Short mmCIF file of C-alpha atoms in Angstrom, two decimals:
data_model
loop_
_atom_site.label_atom_id
_atom_site.label_comp_id
_atom_site.label_asym_id
_atom_site.label_seq_id
_atom_site.Cartn_x
_atom_site.Cartn_y
_atom_site.Cartn_z
CA MET M 1 2.13 -8.15 36.44
CA LYS M 2 0.94 -5.18 38.48
CA ARG M 3 0.15 -2.50 35.94
CA GLY M 4 0.90 1.09 36.90
CA VAL M 5 1.51 4.55 35.52
CA PHE M 6 3.78 4.87 32.52
CA GLY M 7 5.53 7.85 31.01
CA LEU M 8 6.18 8.04 27.28
CA ILE M 9 8.98 9.92 25.56
CA GLY M 10 8.31 10.14 21.84
CA ALA M 11 4.86 10.63 20.33
CA GLY M 12 5.60 9.29 16.85
CA ALA M 13 4.10 6.24 15.16
CA VAL M 14 5.81 3.63 17.37
CA GLY M 15 5.24 5.47 20.64
CA SER M 16 1.61 6.12 19.81
CA ALA M 17 0.90 2.50 18.89
CA VAL M 18 2.62 1.20 22.02
CA ALA M 19 0.87 3.68 24.32
CA ARG M 20 -2.57 2.94 22.91
CA ARG M 21 -2.09 -0.81 23.25
CA LEU M 22 -0.81 -0.61 26.83
CA ARG M 23 -3.71 1.59 27.86
CA GLU M 24 -6.06 -1.05 26.41
CA ARG M 25 -4.30 -3.62 28.61
CA GLY M 26 -4.86 -1.66 31.82
CA TRP M 27 -1.78 0.56 32.01
CA ARG M 28 -2.35 4.16 33.11
CA PRO M 29 -0.72 6.87 30.96
CA GLY M 30 0.83 9.64 33.04
CA VAL M 31 2.84 12.00 30.86
CA VAL M 32 3.63 12.14 27.15
CA ALA M 33 6.81 14.05 26.31
CA SER M 34 8.05 15.00 22.86
CA ARG M 35 10.21 17.56 21.14
CA SER M 36 7.21 18.36 18.91
CA PRO M 37 4.37 20.01 20.89
CA GLY M 38 1.56 19.08 18.49
CA PRO M 39 1.93 15.28 18.48
CA ALA M 40 2.56 15.16 22.25
CA ARG M 41 -0.55 17.18 23.02
CA ARG M 42 -2.75 15.23 20.63
CA LEU M 43 -1.62 11.85 21.97
CA ALA M 44 -1.84 13.01 25.59
CA ARG M 45 -5.39 14.26 25.00
CA GLU M 46 -6.35 10.95 23.40
CA LEU M 47 -4.84 8.93 26.25
CA GLY M 48 -6.10 11.17 29.04
CA ALA M 49 -2.54 12.03 30.02
CA ARG M 50 -0.53 15.22 30.53
CA ALA M 51 1.73 16.60 27.81
CA ALA M 52 5.28 17.74 28.60
CA THR M 53 6.92 19.12 25.49
CA THR M 54 10.01 20.67 27.07
CA ASP M 55 10.86 18.47 30.06
CA ASN M 56 11.38 14.77 29.33
CA ALA M 57 12.21 14.20 32.97
CA ALA M 58 8.59 14.94 33.81
CA ALA M 59 7.58 11.80 31.95
CA ALA M 60 9.95 9.76 34.08
CA ARG M 61 9.01 11.31 37.44
CA ALA M 62 5.38 10.40 36.90
CA ALA M 63 6.06 6.81 35.97
CA ALA M 64 6.75 3.42 37.42
CA ARG M 65 7.72 2.56 33.85
CA LEU M 66 9.39 4.82 31.33
CA LEU M 67 8.94 4.08 27.64
CA VAL M 68 11.46 5.73 25.32
CA ALA M 69 10.16 5.68 21.75
CA GLY M 70 12.14 8.52 20.22
CA PRO M 71 14.63 8.32 17.35
CA ASP M 72 17.71 6.12 17.86
CA GLY M 73 20.00 9.14 17.91
CA ALA M 74 18.09 10.72 20.81
CA ILE M 75 17.89 7.75 23.19
CA ALA M 76 21.32 8.15 24.77
CA ALA M 77 20.68 11.84 25.41
CA VAL M 78 17.30 11.07 26.97
CA ALA M 79 18.92 8.52 29.28
CA ALA M 80 21.71 10.91 30.29
CA ALA M 81 19.28 13.75 30.97
CA GLY M 82 17.01 11.50 33.01
CA ALA M 83 19.95 10.28 35.06
CA ARG M 84 21.15 13.83 35.76
CA ALA M 85 17.66 14.81 36.88
CA GLY M 86 17.35 11.74 39.11
CA SER M 87 13.90 11.33 37.65
CA LEU M 88 13.51 7.53 37.92
CA ARG M 89 13.24 5.99 41.33
CA PRO M 90 15.22 2.79 42.07
CA GLY M 91 13.57 -0.29 40.69
CA ALA M 92 11.59 1.58 38.05
CA LEU M 93 11.60 0.06 34.59
CA ALA M 94 12.97 1.95 31.57
CA VAL M 95 12.50 0.40 28.12
CA HIS M 96 13.32 1.68 24.65
CA PHE M 97 11.97 0.42 21.33
CA SER M 98 14.94 0.70 18.99
CA GLY M 99 15.71 -2.25 16.77
CA ALA M 100 19.39 -1.42 16.30
CA LEU M 101 20.41 -0.36 19.82
CA ALA M 102 20.80 -2.67 22.79
CA SER M 103 19.61 -1.89 26.30
CA ASP M 104 23.05 -0.59 27.31
CA VAL M 105 22.22 2.74 25.66
CA LEU M 106 20.14 3.32 28.82
CA GLU M 107 23.18 2.69 31.05
CA PRO M 108 22.94 6.07 32.87
CA LEU M 109 19.46 5.13 34.07
CA ARG M 110 20.63 1.66 35.11
CA GLU M 111 23.45 3.21 37.14
CA GLY M 112 20.79 5.30 38.86
CA GLY M 113 18.96 2.17 40.00
CA ALA M 114 16.46 1.60 37.19
CA VAL M 115 15.92 -1.74 35.47
CA THR M 116 16.63 -1.21 31.78
CA GLY M 117 15.72 -3.11 28.66
CA CYS M 118 14.57 -2.89 25.09
CA ILE M 119 11.65 -4.27 23.12
CA HIS M 120 11.55 -4.10 19.33
CA PRO M 121 8.26 -4.85 17.56
CA LEU M 122 9.26 -6.37 14.23
CA GLN M 123 6.66 -4.39 12.34
CA SER M 124 6.38 -1.45 9.96
CA PHE M 125 4.69 1.58 11.53
CA ALA M 126 3.78 3.62 8.47
CA ASP M 127 0.03 4.04 8.96
CA PRO M 128 -2.53 4.55 11.76
CA ASP M 129 -3.57 0.88 11.69
CA ALA M 130 -0.13 -0.36 12.78
CA GLU M 131 -1.38 -0.85 16.35
CA ALA M 132 -3.78 -3.55 15.17
CA ARG M 133 -0.87 -5.46 13.61
CA LEU M 134 0.87 -5.77 16.97
CA ASP M 135 -1.22 -8.90 17.59
CA GLU M 136 0.67 -10.78 14.85
CA THR M 137 4.04 -9.20 15.50
CA PHE M 138 7.18 -10.78 16.96
CA LEU M 139 8.60 -8.64 19.78
CA PHE M 140 12.32 -9.17 20.35
CA TYR M 141 13.52 -8.14 23.80
CA GLU M 142 16.55 -8.11 26.09
CA GLY M 143 17.70 -6.34 29.23
CA GLY M 144 18.62 -6.54 32.87
CA ASP M 145 15.47 -8.32 34.10
CA PRO M 146 14.21 -10.41 31.17
CA ASP M 147 11.09 -11.58 33.00
CA ARG M 148 9.87 -8.05 33.69
CA ILE M 149 10.67 -6.92 30.18
CA ARG M 150 8.93 -9.93 28.69
CA GLU M 151 5.79 -9.07 30.68
CA VAL M 152 5.71 -5.65 29.05
CA ALA M 153 6.20 -7.22 25.62
CA ALA M 154 3.41 -9.70 26.32
CA ASP M 155 1.02 -6.85 27.10
CA LEU M 156 1.75 -5.41 23.68
CA GLY M 157 0.40 -8.59 22.11
CA GLY M 158 2.10 -10.71 19.51
CA ARG M 159 4.94 -13.07 20.32
CA PRO M 160 7.75 -12.05 22.70
CA VAL M 161 11.12 -13.62 21.81
CA PRO M 162 14.43 -13.08 23.67
CA LEU M 163 17.38 -11.74 21.70
CA ALA M 164 21.01 -11.41 22.81
CA ALA M 165 22.21 -7.81 22.97
CA ARG M 166 25.28 -8.62 20.88
CA GLY M 167 23.02 -9.62 17.97
CA LYS M 168 21.02 -6.39 17.75
CA ALA M 169 22.88 -4.80 14.82
CA LEU M 170 22.70 -7.93 12.65
CA TYR M 171 19.09 -8.50 13.67
CA HIS M 172 18.16 -4.96 12.67
CA ALA M 173 20.06 -5.25 9.39
CA GLY M 174 18.02 -8.35 8.60
CA ALA M 175 14.79 -6.55 9.43
CA ALA M 176 15.80 -3.60 7.26
CA ALA M 177 16.64 -5.93 4.38
CA ALA M 178 13.26 -7.66 4.54
CA CYS M 179 11.22 -4.47 4.99
CA ASN M 180 13.00 -1.28 3.95
CA LEU M 181 14.98 -2.87 1.13
CA LEU M 182 11.84 -4.67 -0.06
CA THR M 183 10.26 -1.24 -0.46
CA ALA M 184 13.38 -0.09 -2.29
CA MET M 185 13.20 -3.07 -4.66
CA VAL M 186 9.52 -2.44 -5.34
CA ASP M 187 10.41 1.16 -6.17
CA LEU M 188 13.07 -0.17 -8.54
CA GLY M 189 10.41 -2.34 -10.19
CA VAL M 190 8.00 0.58 -10.51
CA ARG M 191 10.65 2.80 -12.04
CA LEU M 192 11.54 0.14 -14.61
CA LEU M 193 7.89 -0.28 -15.57
CA GLU M 194 7.70 3.49 -15.94
CA ARG M 195 10.69 3.38 -18.32
CA ALA M 196 8.72 0.77 -20.29
CA GLY M 197 5.91 3.31 -20.73
CA ILE M 198 3.56 2.37 -17.88
CA ASP M 199 2.12 5.06 -15.62
CA GLY M 200 3.76 5.01 -12.18
CA LYS M 201 0.53 4.63 -10.20
CA GLN M 202 -0.65 1.85 -12.49
CA ALA M 203 2.78 0.21 -12.28
CA LEU M 204 2.50 -0.13 -8.50
CA GLU M 205 -1.09 -1.38 -8.77
CA ALA M 206 0.06 -3.96 -11.32
CA LEU M 207 2.97 -5.15 -9.20
CA LEU M 208 1.07 -5.47 -5.91
CA PRO M 209 -0.73 -8.74 -6.80
CA LEU M 210 2.63 -10.20 -7.86
CA ILE M 211 4.19 -9.05 -4.58
CA ARG M 212 1.30 -10.49 -2.55
CA GLY M 213 1.63 -13.78 -4.39
CA THR M 214 5.34 -13.85 -3.61
CA VAL M 215 4.68 -13.18 0.08
CA GLU M 216 2.08 -15.99 0.11
CA ASN M 217 4.64 -18.31 -1.48
CA LEU M 218 7.15 -17.40 1.22
CA GLY M 219 4.56 -18.31 3.84
CA SER M 220 3.50 -21.58 2.18
CA VAL M 221 6.71 -23.05 0.75
CA GLY M 222 9.36 -20.92 2.50
CA LEU M 223 12.92 -20.30 1.38
CA PRO M 224 14.55 -21.10 -0.97
CA ALA M 225 11.54 -22.70 -2.73
CA ALA M 226 9.70 -19.38 -3.13
CA LEU M 227 12.33 -18.04 -5.54
CA THR M 228 11.08 -18.08 -9.14
CA GLY M 229 12.06 -16.28 -12.34
CA PRO M 230 14.99 -16.34 -14.78
CA VAL M 231 17.78 -16.64 -12.20
CA ALA M 232 16.05 -19.58 -10.51
CA ARG M 233 15.68 -21.22 -13.94
CA GLY M 234 19.26 -20.48 -14.98
CA ASP M 235 18.01 -18.45 -17.95
CA VAL M 236 21.26 -16.62 -18.69
CA ASP M 237 20.07 -15.10 -21.96
CA THR M 238 17.06 -13.44 -20.31
CA VAL M 239 19.19 -11.96 -17.53
CA ARG M 240 21.64 -10.68 -20.18
CA MET M 241 18.72 -9.06 -22.00
CA HIS M 242 17.60 -7.38 -18.76
CA LEU M 243 21.06 -5.94 -18.16
CA GLU M 244 21.38 -4.64 -21.69
CA ALA M 245 17.98 -2.93 -21.43
CA LEU M 246 18.95 -1.32 -18.12
CA ARG M 247 22.27 -0.06 -19.51
CA HIS M 248 20.38 1.67 -22.30
CA ALA M 249 17.22 2.96 -20.57
CA ALA M 250 17.90 2.99 -16.81
CA PRO M 251 21.67 2.94 -16.13
CA GLU M 252 21.23 4.34 -12.60
CA LEU M 253 19.20 1.25 -11.70
CA LEU M 254 21.65 -1.27 -13.16
CA ALA M 255 23.82 -1.80 -10.05
CA PRO M 256 20.98 -2.50 -7.56
CA TYR M 257 19.28 -4.82 -10.04
CA ALA M 258 22.51 -6.74 -10.66
CA ALA M 259 23.42 -6.93 -6.96
CA ALA M 260 20.01 -8.35 -6.01
CA SER M 261 20.16 -10.81 -8.90
CA LEU M 262 23.64 -11.92 -7.79
CA HIS M 263 22.25 -12.82 -4.37
CA ALA M 264 19.37 -14.62 -6.08
CA VAL M 265 21.96 -16.90 -7.72
CA THR M 266 22.98 -18.14 -4.26
CA ILE M 267 19.34 -18.73 -3.32
CA ALA M 268 18.74 -20.64 -6.56
CA GLU M 269 21.72 -22.87 -5.78
CA ARG M 270 20.20 -23.65 -2.39
CA LYS M 271 16.91 -24.41 -4.12
CA GLY M 272 18.69 -26.91 -6.37
CA THR M 273 17.26 -25.61 -9.65
CA LEU M 274 20.44 -24.00 -10.94
CA ARG M 275 23.10 -26.06 -12.70
CA PRO M 276 26.72 -25.22 -11.80
CA GLY M 277 27.50 -23.99 -15.31
CA ALA M 278 24.52 -21.63 -15.35
CA ALA M 279 25.38 -20.36 -11.87
CA ALA M 280 28.95 -19.57 -12.96
CA ALA M 281 27.74 -17.83 -16.12
CA LEU M 282 25.26 -15.71 -14.17
CA ARG M 283 27.91 -14.67 -11.66
CA ARG M 284 30.30 -13.62 -14.45
CA LEU M 285 27.49 -11.66 -16.09
CA LEU M 286 26.30 -9.91 -12.94
CA ARG M 287 29.44 -9.16 -10.95
CA ALA M 288 30.75 -6.22 -12.96
CA ASP M 289 27.38 -4.49 -13.08
CA SER M 290 26.62 -5.12 -9.39
CA THR M 291 29.56 -2.93 -8.34
CA ALA M 292 29.34 -0.35 -11.12
CA PRO M 293 29.11 3.26 -9.91
CA PRO M 294 25.61 4.70 -10.32
CA ARG M 295 25.01 6.71 -13.46
CA ASP M 296 22.29 9.25 -14.07
CA GLY M 297 19.50 8.08 -16.31
#
């Protein structure tokens, strides 16, 4: 692929990681645009580019490729503004990095002659080292010219994989469940350990080796074999004890705990370690609490 100048809209964690990686691969940064002047100027200075904090169209006019890395709610407005300004020449490539939105959110740019697409790195961008993790990341892509879009994804590193536009919402829900909801469940665990009298910082430190071991199990034995614990064993009395303790000491955490445990029953059935009678008993025990309205603790 002939690498050229790119313009970036959005100087947050994702945009910064993508821009740094593409510059390493021979792309030339032209303009960095952002609603926040500070991040745009800092990233532009680092990349050797120009900052445009008030005119997103400037990022497009300078680019053979436009990268839109802003929040999901801003992408449609960016595309509409770029189309009104006529800022992308015909044949230019415009790509966004949203996991939930398909490439059709860039339809105004496509109608103006641009080739549009989306690339979603299936990675968490919560720290400055996220760029290094791109090498082990799956990059799901789709759009009007899959070959051109795949070439961009390949330059980011990792493993490009095509994804149908109609599957984006379910795909992103799955990613959120495995990442964001994992964080939520760890927080639930920390808060329960706190209620048991353990300092919050120490609680997280204590849980991290357990979490790492679980992730290693997922990698080595996969699903459903990685599921362990009282639900997997069909230990109804232990689960009942958990629920009673939560009702007394952490009632606001009862519903999420019960809902997650209810799904674990289905996994345990797939694993083959749960007898039908135990599965039925666990479902009866968990269903009422899984839908209970949250209560303050």
